[in-house]
CSV table of C-alpha atoms in Angstrom, one decimal:
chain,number,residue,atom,x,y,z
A,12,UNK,CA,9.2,-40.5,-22.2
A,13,UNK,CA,6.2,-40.6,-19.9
A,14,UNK,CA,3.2,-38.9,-20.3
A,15,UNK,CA,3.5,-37.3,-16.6
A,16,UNK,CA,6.9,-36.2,-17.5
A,17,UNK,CA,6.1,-34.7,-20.6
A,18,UNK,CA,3.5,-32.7,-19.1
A,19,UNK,CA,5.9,-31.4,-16.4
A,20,UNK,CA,8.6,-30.5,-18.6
A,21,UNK,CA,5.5,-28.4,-20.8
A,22,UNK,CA,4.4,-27.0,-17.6
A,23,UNK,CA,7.9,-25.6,-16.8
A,24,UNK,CA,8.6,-24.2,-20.0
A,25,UNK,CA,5.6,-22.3,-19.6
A,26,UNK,CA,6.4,-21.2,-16.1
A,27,UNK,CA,10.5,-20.6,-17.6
A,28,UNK,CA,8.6,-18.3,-20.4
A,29,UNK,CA,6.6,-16.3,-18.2
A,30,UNK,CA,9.3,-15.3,-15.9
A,31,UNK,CA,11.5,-14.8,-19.0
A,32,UNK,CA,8.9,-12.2,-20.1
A,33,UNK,CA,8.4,-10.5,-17.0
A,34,UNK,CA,11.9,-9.9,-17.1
A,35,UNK,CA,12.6,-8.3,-20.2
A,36,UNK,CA,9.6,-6.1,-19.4
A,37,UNK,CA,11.6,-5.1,-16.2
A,38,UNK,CA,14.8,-4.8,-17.4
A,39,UNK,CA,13.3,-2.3,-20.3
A,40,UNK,CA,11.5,-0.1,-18.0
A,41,UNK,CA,14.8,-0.2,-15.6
A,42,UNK,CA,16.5,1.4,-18.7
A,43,UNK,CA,13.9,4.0,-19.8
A,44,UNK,CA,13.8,4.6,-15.5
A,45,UNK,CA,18.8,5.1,-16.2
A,46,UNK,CA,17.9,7.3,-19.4
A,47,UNK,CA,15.2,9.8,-17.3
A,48,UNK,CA,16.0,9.4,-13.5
A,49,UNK,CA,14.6,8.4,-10.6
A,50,UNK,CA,11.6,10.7,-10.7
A,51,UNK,CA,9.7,8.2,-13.4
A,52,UNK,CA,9.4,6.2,-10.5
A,53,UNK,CA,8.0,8.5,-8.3
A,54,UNK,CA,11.4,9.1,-5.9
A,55,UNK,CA,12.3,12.8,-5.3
A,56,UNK,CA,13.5,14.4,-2.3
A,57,UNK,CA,10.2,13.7,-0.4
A,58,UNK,CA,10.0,10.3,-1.1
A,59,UNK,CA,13.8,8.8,-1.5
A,60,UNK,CA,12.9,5.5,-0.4
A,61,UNK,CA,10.6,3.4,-2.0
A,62,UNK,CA,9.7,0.1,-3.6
A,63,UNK,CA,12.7,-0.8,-4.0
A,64,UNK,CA,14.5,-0.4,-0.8
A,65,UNK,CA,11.4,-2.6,0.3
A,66,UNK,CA,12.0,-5.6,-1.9
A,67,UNK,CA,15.6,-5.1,-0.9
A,68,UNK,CA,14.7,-5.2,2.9
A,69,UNK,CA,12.1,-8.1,1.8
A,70,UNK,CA,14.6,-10.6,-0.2
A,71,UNK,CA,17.7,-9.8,2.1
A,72,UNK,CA,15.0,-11.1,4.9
A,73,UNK,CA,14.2,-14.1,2.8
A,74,UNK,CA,18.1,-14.8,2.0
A,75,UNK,CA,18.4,-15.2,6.1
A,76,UNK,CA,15.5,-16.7,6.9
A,77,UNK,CA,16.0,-19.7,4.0
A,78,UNK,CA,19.5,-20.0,5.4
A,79,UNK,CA,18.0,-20.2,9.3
A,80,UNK,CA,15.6,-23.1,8.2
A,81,UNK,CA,18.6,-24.7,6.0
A,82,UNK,CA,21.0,-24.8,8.7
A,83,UNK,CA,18.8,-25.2,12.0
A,84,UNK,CA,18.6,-29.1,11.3
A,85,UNK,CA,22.2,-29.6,11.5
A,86,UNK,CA,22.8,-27.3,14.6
A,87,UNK,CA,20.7,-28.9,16.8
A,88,UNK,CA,20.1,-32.2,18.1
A,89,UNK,CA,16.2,-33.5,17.2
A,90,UNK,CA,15.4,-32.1,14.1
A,91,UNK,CA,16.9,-34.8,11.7
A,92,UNK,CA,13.2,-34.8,9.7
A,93,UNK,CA,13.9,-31.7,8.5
A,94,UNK,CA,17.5,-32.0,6.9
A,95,UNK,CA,16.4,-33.4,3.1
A,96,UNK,CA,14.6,-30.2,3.0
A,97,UNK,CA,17.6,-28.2,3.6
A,98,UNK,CA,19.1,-28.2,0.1
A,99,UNK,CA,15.9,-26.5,-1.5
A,100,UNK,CA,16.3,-24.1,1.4
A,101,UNK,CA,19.7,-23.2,1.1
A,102,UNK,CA,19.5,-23.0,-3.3
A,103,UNK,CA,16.6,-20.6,-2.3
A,104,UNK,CA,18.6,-18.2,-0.2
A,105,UNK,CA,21.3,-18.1,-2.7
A,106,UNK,CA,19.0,-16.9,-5.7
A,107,UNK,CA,16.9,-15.0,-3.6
A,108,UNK,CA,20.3,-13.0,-2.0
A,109,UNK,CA,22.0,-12.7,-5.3
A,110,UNK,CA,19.1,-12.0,-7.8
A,111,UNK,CA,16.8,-10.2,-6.0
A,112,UNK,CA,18.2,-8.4,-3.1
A,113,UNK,CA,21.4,-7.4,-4.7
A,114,UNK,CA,19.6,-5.7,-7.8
A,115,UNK,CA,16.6,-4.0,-5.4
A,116,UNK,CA,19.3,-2.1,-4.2
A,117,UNK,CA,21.6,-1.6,-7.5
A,118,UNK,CA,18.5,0.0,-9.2
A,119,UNK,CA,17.6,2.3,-6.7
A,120,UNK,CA,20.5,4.0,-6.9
A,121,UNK,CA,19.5,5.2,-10.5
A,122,UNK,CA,23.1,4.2,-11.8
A,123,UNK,CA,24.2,0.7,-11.0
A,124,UNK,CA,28.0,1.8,-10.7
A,125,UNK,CA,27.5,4.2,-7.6
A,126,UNK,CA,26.6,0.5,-6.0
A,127,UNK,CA,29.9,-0.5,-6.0
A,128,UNK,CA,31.1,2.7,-4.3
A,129,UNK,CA,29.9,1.0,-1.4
A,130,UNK,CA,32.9,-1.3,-1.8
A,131,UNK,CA,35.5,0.7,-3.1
A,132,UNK,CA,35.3,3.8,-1.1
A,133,UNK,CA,33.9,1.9,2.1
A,134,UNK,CA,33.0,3.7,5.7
A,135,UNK,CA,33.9,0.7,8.1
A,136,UNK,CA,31.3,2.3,10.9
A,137,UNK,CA,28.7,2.7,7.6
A,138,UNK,CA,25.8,0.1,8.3
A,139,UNK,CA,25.6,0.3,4.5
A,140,UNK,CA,29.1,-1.0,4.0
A,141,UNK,CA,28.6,-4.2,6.5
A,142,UNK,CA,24.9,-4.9,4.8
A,143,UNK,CA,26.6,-5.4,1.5
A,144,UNK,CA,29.0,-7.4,3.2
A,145,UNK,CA,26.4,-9.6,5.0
A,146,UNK,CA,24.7,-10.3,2.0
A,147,UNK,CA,27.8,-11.3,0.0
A,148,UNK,CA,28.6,-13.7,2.7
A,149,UNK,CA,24.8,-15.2,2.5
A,150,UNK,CA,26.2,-15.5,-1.1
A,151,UNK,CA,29.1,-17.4,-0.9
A,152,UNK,CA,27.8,-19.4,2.5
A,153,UNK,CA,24.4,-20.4,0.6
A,154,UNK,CA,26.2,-21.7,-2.5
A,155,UNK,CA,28.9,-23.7,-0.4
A,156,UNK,CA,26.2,-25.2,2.1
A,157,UNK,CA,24.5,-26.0,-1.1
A,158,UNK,CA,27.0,-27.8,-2.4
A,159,UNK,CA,27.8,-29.9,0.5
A,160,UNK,CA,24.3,-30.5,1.2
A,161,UNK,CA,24.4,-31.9,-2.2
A,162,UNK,CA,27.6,-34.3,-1.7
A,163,UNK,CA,26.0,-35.7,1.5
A,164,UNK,CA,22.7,-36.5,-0.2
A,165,UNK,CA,24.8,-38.2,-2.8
A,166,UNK,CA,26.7,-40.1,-0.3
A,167,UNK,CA,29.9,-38.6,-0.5
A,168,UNK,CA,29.8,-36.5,2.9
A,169,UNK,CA,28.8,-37.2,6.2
A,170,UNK,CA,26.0,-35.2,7.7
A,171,UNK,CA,28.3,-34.6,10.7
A,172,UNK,CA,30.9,-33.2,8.5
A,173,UNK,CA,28.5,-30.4,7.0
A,174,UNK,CA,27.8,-29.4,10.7
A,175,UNK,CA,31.2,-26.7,11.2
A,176,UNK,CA,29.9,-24.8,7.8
A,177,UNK,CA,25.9,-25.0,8.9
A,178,UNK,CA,26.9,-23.4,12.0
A,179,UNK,CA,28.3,-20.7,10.4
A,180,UNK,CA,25.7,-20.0,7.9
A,181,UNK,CA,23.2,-19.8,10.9
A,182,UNK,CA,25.7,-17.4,12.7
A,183,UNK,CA,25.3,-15.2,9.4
A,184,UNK,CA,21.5,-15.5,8.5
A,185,UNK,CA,21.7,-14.2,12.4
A,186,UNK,CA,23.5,-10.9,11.3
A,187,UNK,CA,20.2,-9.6,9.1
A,188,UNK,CA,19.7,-7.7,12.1
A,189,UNK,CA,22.4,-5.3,11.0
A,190,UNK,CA,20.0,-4.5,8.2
A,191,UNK,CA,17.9,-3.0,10.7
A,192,UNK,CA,21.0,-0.4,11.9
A,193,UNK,CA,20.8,1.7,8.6
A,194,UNK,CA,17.1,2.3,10.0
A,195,UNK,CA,17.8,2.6,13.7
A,196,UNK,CA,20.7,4.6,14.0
A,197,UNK,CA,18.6,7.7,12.1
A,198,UNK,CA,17.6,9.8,15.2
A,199,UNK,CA,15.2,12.2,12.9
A,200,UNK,CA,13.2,9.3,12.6
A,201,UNK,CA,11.6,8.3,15.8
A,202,UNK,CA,9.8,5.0,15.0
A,203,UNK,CA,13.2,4.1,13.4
A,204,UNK,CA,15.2,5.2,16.1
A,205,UNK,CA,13.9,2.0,18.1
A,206,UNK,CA,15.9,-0.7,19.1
A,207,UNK,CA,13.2,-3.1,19.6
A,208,UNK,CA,13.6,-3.1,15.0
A,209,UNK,CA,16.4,-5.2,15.5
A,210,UNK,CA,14.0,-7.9,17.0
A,211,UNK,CA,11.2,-6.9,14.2
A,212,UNK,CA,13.9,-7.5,11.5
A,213,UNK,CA,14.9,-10.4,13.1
A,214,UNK,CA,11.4,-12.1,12.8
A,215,UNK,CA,10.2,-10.5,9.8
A,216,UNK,CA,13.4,-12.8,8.1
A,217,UNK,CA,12.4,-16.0,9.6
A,218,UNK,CA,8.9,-15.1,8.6
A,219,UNK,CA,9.3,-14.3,5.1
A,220,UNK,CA,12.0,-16.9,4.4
A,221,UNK,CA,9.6,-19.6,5.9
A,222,UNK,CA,6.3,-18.5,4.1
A,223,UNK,CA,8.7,-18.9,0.5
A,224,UNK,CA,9.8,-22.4,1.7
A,225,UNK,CA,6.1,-23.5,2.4
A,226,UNK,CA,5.0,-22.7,-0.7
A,227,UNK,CA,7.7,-24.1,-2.4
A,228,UNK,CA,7.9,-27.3,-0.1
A,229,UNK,CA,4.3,-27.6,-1.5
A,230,UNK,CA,4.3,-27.2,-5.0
A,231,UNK,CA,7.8,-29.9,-5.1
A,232,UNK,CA,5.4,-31.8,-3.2
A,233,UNK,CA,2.6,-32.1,-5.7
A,234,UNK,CA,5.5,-32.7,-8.3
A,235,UNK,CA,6.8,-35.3,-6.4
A,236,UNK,CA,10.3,-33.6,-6.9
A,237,UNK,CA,10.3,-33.3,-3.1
A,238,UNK,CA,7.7,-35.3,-1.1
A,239,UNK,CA,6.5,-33.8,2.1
A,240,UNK,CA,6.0,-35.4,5.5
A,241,UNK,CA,3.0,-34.2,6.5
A,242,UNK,CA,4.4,-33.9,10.2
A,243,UNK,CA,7.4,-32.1,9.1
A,244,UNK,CA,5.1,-29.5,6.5
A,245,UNK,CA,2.9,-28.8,9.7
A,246,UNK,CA,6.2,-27.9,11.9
A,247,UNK,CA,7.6,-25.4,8.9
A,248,UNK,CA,4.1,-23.7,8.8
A,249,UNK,CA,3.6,-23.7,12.8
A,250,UNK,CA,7.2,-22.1,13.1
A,251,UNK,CA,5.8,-19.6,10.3
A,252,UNK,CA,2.6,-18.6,12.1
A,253,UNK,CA,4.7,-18.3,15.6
A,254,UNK,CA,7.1,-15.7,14.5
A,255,UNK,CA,4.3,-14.1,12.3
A,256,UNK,CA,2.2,-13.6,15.9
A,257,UNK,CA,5.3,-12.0,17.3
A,258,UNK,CA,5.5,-9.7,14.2
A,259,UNK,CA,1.7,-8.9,14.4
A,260,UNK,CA,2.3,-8.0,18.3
A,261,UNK,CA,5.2,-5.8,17.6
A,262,UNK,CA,3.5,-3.7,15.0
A,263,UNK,CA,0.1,-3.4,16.8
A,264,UNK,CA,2.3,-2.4,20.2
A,265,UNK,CA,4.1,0.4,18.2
A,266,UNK,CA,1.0,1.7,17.3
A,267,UNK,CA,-0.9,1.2,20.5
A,268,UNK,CA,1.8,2.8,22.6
A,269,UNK,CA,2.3,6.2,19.9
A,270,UNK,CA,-1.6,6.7,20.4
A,271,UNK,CA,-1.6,6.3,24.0
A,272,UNK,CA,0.9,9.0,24.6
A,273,UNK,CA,-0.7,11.2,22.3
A,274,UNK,CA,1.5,13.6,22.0
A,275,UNK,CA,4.7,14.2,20.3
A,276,UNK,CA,6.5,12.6,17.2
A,277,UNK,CA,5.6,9.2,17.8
A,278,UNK,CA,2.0,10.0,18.4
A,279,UNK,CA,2.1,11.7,14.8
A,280,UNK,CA,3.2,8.8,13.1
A,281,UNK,CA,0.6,6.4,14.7
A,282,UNK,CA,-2.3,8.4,14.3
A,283,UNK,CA,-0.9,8.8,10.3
A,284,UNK,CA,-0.6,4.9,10.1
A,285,UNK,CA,-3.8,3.9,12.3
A,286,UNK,CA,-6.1,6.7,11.1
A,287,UNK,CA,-5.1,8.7,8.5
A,288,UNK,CA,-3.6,8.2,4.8
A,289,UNK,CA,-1.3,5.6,5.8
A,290,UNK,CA,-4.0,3.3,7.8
A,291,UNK,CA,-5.6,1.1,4.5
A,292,UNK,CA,-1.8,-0.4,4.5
A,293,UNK,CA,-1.4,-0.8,8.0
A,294,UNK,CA,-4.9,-2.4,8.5
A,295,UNK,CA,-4.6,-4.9,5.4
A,296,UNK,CA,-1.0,-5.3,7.3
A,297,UNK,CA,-3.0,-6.6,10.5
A,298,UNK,CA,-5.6,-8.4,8.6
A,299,UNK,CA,-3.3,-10.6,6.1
A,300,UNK,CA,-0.8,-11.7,9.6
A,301,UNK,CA,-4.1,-12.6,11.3
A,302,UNK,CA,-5.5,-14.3,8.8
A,303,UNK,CA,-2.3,-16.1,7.9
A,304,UNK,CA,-1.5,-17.0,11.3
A,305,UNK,CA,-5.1,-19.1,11.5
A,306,UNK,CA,-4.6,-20.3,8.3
A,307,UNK,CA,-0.7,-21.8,8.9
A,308,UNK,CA,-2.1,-23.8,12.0
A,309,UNK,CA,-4.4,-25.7,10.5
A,310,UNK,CA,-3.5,-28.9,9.2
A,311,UNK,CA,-4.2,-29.2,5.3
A,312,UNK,CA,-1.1,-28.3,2.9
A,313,UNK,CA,-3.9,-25.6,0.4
A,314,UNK,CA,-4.4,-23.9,3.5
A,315,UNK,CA,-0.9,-24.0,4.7
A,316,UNK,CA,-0.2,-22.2,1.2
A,317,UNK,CA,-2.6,-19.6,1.5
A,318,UNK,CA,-1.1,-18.9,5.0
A,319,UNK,CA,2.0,-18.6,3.6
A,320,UNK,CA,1.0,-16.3,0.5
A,321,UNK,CA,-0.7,-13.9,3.1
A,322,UNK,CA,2.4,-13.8,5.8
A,323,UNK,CA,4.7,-13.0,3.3
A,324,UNK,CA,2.2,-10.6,2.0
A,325,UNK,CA,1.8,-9.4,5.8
A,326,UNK,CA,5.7,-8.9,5.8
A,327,UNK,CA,6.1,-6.8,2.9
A,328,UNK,CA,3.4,-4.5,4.4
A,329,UNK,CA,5.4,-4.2,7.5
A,330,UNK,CA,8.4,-3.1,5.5
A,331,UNK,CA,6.2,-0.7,3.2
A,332,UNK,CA,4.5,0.6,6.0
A,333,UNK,CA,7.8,0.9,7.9
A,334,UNK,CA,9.3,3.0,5.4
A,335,UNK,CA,6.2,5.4,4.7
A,336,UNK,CA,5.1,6.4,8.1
A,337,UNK,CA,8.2,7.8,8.9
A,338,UNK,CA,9.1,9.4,5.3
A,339,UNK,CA,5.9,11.8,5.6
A,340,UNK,CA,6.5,12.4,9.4
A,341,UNK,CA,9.8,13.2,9.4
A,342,UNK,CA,11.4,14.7,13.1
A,343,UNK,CA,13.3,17.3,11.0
A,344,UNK,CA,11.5,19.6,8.4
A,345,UNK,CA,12.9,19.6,4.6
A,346,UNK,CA,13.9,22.4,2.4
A,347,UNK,CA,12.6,23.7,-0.5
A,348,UNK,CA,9.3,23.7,-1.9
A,349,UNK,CA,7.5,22.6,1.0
A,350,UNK,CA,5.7,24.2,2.7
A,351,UNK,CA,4.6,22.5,6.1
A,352,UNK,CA,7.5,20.8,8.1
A,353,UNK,CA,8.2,17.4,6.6
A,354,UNK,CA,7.2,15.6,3.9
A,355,UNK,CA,3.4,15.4,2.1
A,356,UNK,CA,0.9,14.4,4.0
A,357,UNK,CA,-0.7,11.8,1.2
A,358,UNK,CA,0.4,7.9,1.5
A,359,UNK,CA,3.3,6.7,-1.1
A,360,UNK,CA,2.3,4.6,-4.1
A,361,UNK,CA,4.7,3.0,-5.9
A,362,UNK,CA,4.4,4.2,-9.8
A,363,UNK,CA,4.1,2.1,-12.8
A,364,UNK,CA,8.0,2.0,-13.5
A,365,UNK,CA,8.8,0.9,-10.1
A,366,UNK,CA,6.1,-2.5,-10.3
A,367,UNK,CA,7.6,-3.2,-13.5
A,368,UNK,CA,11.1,-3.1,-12.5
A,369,UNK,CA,10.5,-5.0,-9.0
A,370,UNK,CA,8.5,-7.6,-11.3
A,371,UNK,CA,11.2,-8.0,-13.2
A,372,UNK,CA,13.6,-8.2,-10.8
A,373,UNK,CA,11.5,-11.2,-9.1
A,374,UNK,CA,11.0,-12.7,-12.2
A,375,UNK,CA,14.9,-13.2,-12.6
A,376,UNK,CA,14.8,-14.8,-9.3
A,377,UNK,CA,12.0,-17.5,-10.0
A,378,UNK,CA,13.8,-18.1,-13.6
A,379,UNK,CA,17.0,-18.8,-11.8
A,380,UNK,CA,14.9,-21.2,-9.0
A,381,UNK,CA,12.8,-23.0,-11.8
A,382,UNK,CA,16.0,-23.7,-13.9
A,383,UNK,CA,17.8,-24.6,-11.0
A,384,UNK,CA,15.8,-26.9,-9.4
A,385,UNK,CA,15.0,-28.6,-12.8
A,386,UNK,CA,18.8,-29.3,-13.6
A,387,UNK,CA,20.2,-29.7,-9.9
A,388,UNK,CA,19.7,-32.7,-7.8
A,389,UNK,CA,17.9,-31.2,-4.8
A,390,UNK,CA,15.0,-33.5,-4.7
A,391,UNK,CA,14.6,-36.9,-2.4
C-alpha cells in the first residue's frame, strides 16, 4: 500500500469518526428533546416552526437541486463535459433527501410516528401529503439514476439509454416548488401568501444543491477521486452565482416594495426584517449572497469554495429569515397569554437542543456520503 493512500484512508477515518460522533451527540439530545417535548428546543405556540423545518426546506432544496445538475447533462444537447460529474450528483441527492430531509421533519414533530400519519391518513389536496411524496420519489429516482449512471460508466449502458429516466428525475427535482405551497397557500401570512415563493423556492434549490456539489467537486478533486476540468468547475460555480443573484434580487425586492408602501402587513414585516430584531439575519443574508456571488465568478477553485460555503450559507438565511419574519408578524392575533396581537416581538434563536439535533442529523448525512463515495465507484 502507498503512502498517499495510506494517508487518505487515515484521513477518512478521521472525517468517518467525527461525523460518527456528531451523530450520537444528536441522536442523544433528540431523545432527551422525545422524553421532555418540544419546548427544550424552544418551540411553543409562538414559535412552531423552527430549525428544523429550515433544514428540512434546506436539504429537500439540495435533494432537487443535486438531481437538476445530475440530470441536465443528459436532457440537453451540449453539455456532454458535464455527465462524469453526474453520479456524485445524483448519490448526493439521494443521502441528502433520505438522511437529512426526511428526519428534519420526523423530529419536529416531537414523536416520529405522527410522520407517518402523513401517509396513512393522507389529505390528497394537503401540500403536506404531496411534499412527502415528492421527496420519496427524489428517493427512489436518485438511487435508480444512480445506478444506471453507474452501469454506463462501467460500460454496460449507453448514455442514450439513461436519457428516458434522467428526464424524469429533472421533471421531479422540478416539483420542489410544491414545497413552497405549504407556505403560500397560508393567507394569515402575507409575505407567504406570495406566489412569486414558488420562483424563490425554485432557485433557492438549484442554488443550495450547486453550492454542495462545488464544494464537493473540489475536495474529490484534490483527492483525485474525481478530477475537475477547470472549464467545467467554472460553469458549475457561474451557474451557482447566476441563480444566487436572482435569489439576492428577490429577497431585497420583497423588502424594498413592503417599505415603500409603508403601510399595512407587509410593511410590518419589512421594517421587522430590514430594521428591527429581525434585520442582523437579513443583512448577513445580503452580505454572504453578495459576497458569494463575486467570489463564484472568479476563476480559482479556493475561491470557488468559499463562494460556495457563503451561498449555501446565504440560502439557509433566506429560509430562516423566511420563517421568522412572518412567525412574529403574524395577520391574525393568537390566544392566550399574549398580550399584543401576534407573536413576540424579539428575533427566534434556535436553542442548544435544536443545533445539536440538526448537527446530528447532518452528520448522518456526511457519514453516509463519506462511506459511500469511498466504497462506490463514482469516480473517473
Amino acid at each position: 500500500m502507498t503512502e498517499p493512500t495510506m494517508t487518505k484512508r487515515s484521513s477518512t477515518a478521521i472525517w468517518l469518526g467525527v461525523f460518527a460522533a456528531f451523530a450520537l451527540a444528536g441522536t442523544a439530545c433528540f431523545v432527551f428533546q422525545a422524553m421532555h417535548g418540544l419546548q427544550v428546543a424552544h418551540l411553543n405556540n409562538d414559535i412552531t416552526w423552527g430549525l428544523y423545518i429550515v433544514g428540512f426546506l434546506l436539504f429537500t432544496g439540495v435533494a432537487a437541486g443535486c438531481l437538476l445538475f445530475a440530470s441536465t447533462p443528459f436532457v440537453f444537447s451540449g453539455l456532454e463535459a458535464y455527465r462524469p460529474y453526474a453520479r456524485v450528483a445524483s448519490f448526493v441527492s439521494v443521502t441528502c433527501g433520505c438522511l437529512c430531509a426526511g428526519p428534519f421533519i420526523l423530529v419536529d414533530t416531537g414523536n416520529p410516528l405522527r410522520a407517518f400519519s402523513i401517509l396513512t391518513s393522507f389529505q390528497i389536496a394537503s401540500p403536506l401529503f404531496w411534499d412527502t411524496v415528492i421527496l420519496i420519489a427524489y428517493v427512489v429516482l436518485g438511487c435508480a439514476f444512480t445506478i444506471a449512471l453507474v452501469k454506463v460508466s462501467e460500460g454496460k449502458k449507453t448514455e442514450a439509454s439513461v436519457r428516458p429516466l434522467a428526464i424524469a428525475v429533472f421533471v421531479a427535482a422540478l416539483l420542489v416548488t410544491i414545497t413552497s405551497l405549504a407556505f403560500a397557500l397560508q393567507v394569515a401570512r402575507p409575505t407567504w401568501n406570495n406566489p412569486g415563493l414558488v420562483l424563490s423556492f425554485f432557485i433557492a434549490a438549484v442554488v443550495a444543491g450547486g453550492s454542495l456539489l462545488v464544494v464537493a467537486y473540489a475536495m474529490l478533486d484534490r483527492s483525485g477521486y474525481l478530477p475537475m476540468n477547470a472549464k467545467v468547475a467554472c460553469g458549475f460555480s457561474r451557474v451557482v452565482a447566476l441563480f444566487l443573484v436572482a435569489e439576492l434580487v428577490f429577497s431585497l425586492a420583497e423588502a424594498f416594495s413592503g417599505l415603500y408602501i409603508a403601510v399595512g402587513e407587509e410593511a410590518a414585516v419589512a421594517a421587522w426584517l430590514t430594521s428591527g430584531p429581525g434585520a442582523p439575519f437579513f443583512w448577513i443574508e445580503v452580505a454572504c449572497s453578495a459576497i458569494g456571488i463575486a467570489l463564484l465568478l472568479q476563476k480559482t477553485q479556493s475561491l470557488h469554495v468559499a463562494g460556495a460555503i457563503l451561498a449555501f450559507a446565504s440560502i439557509f438565511l433566506v429560509k430562516y429569515n423566511m420563517l421568522q419574519s412572518q412567525l412574529h408578524n403574524p395577520l391574525i392575533g393568537f390566544a392566550g397569554p399574549v398580550a399584543a396581537p401576534g407573536a413576540p416581538a424579539g428575533a427566534y434563536f434556535p436553542g442548544m437542543i435544536e443545533w445539536c439535533v440538526a448537527a446530528g442529523i447532518v452528520s448522518i448525512g456526511l457519514l453516509a456520503v463519506t462511506l459511500g463515495l469511498s466504497k462506490l465507484k463514482l469516480g473517473k
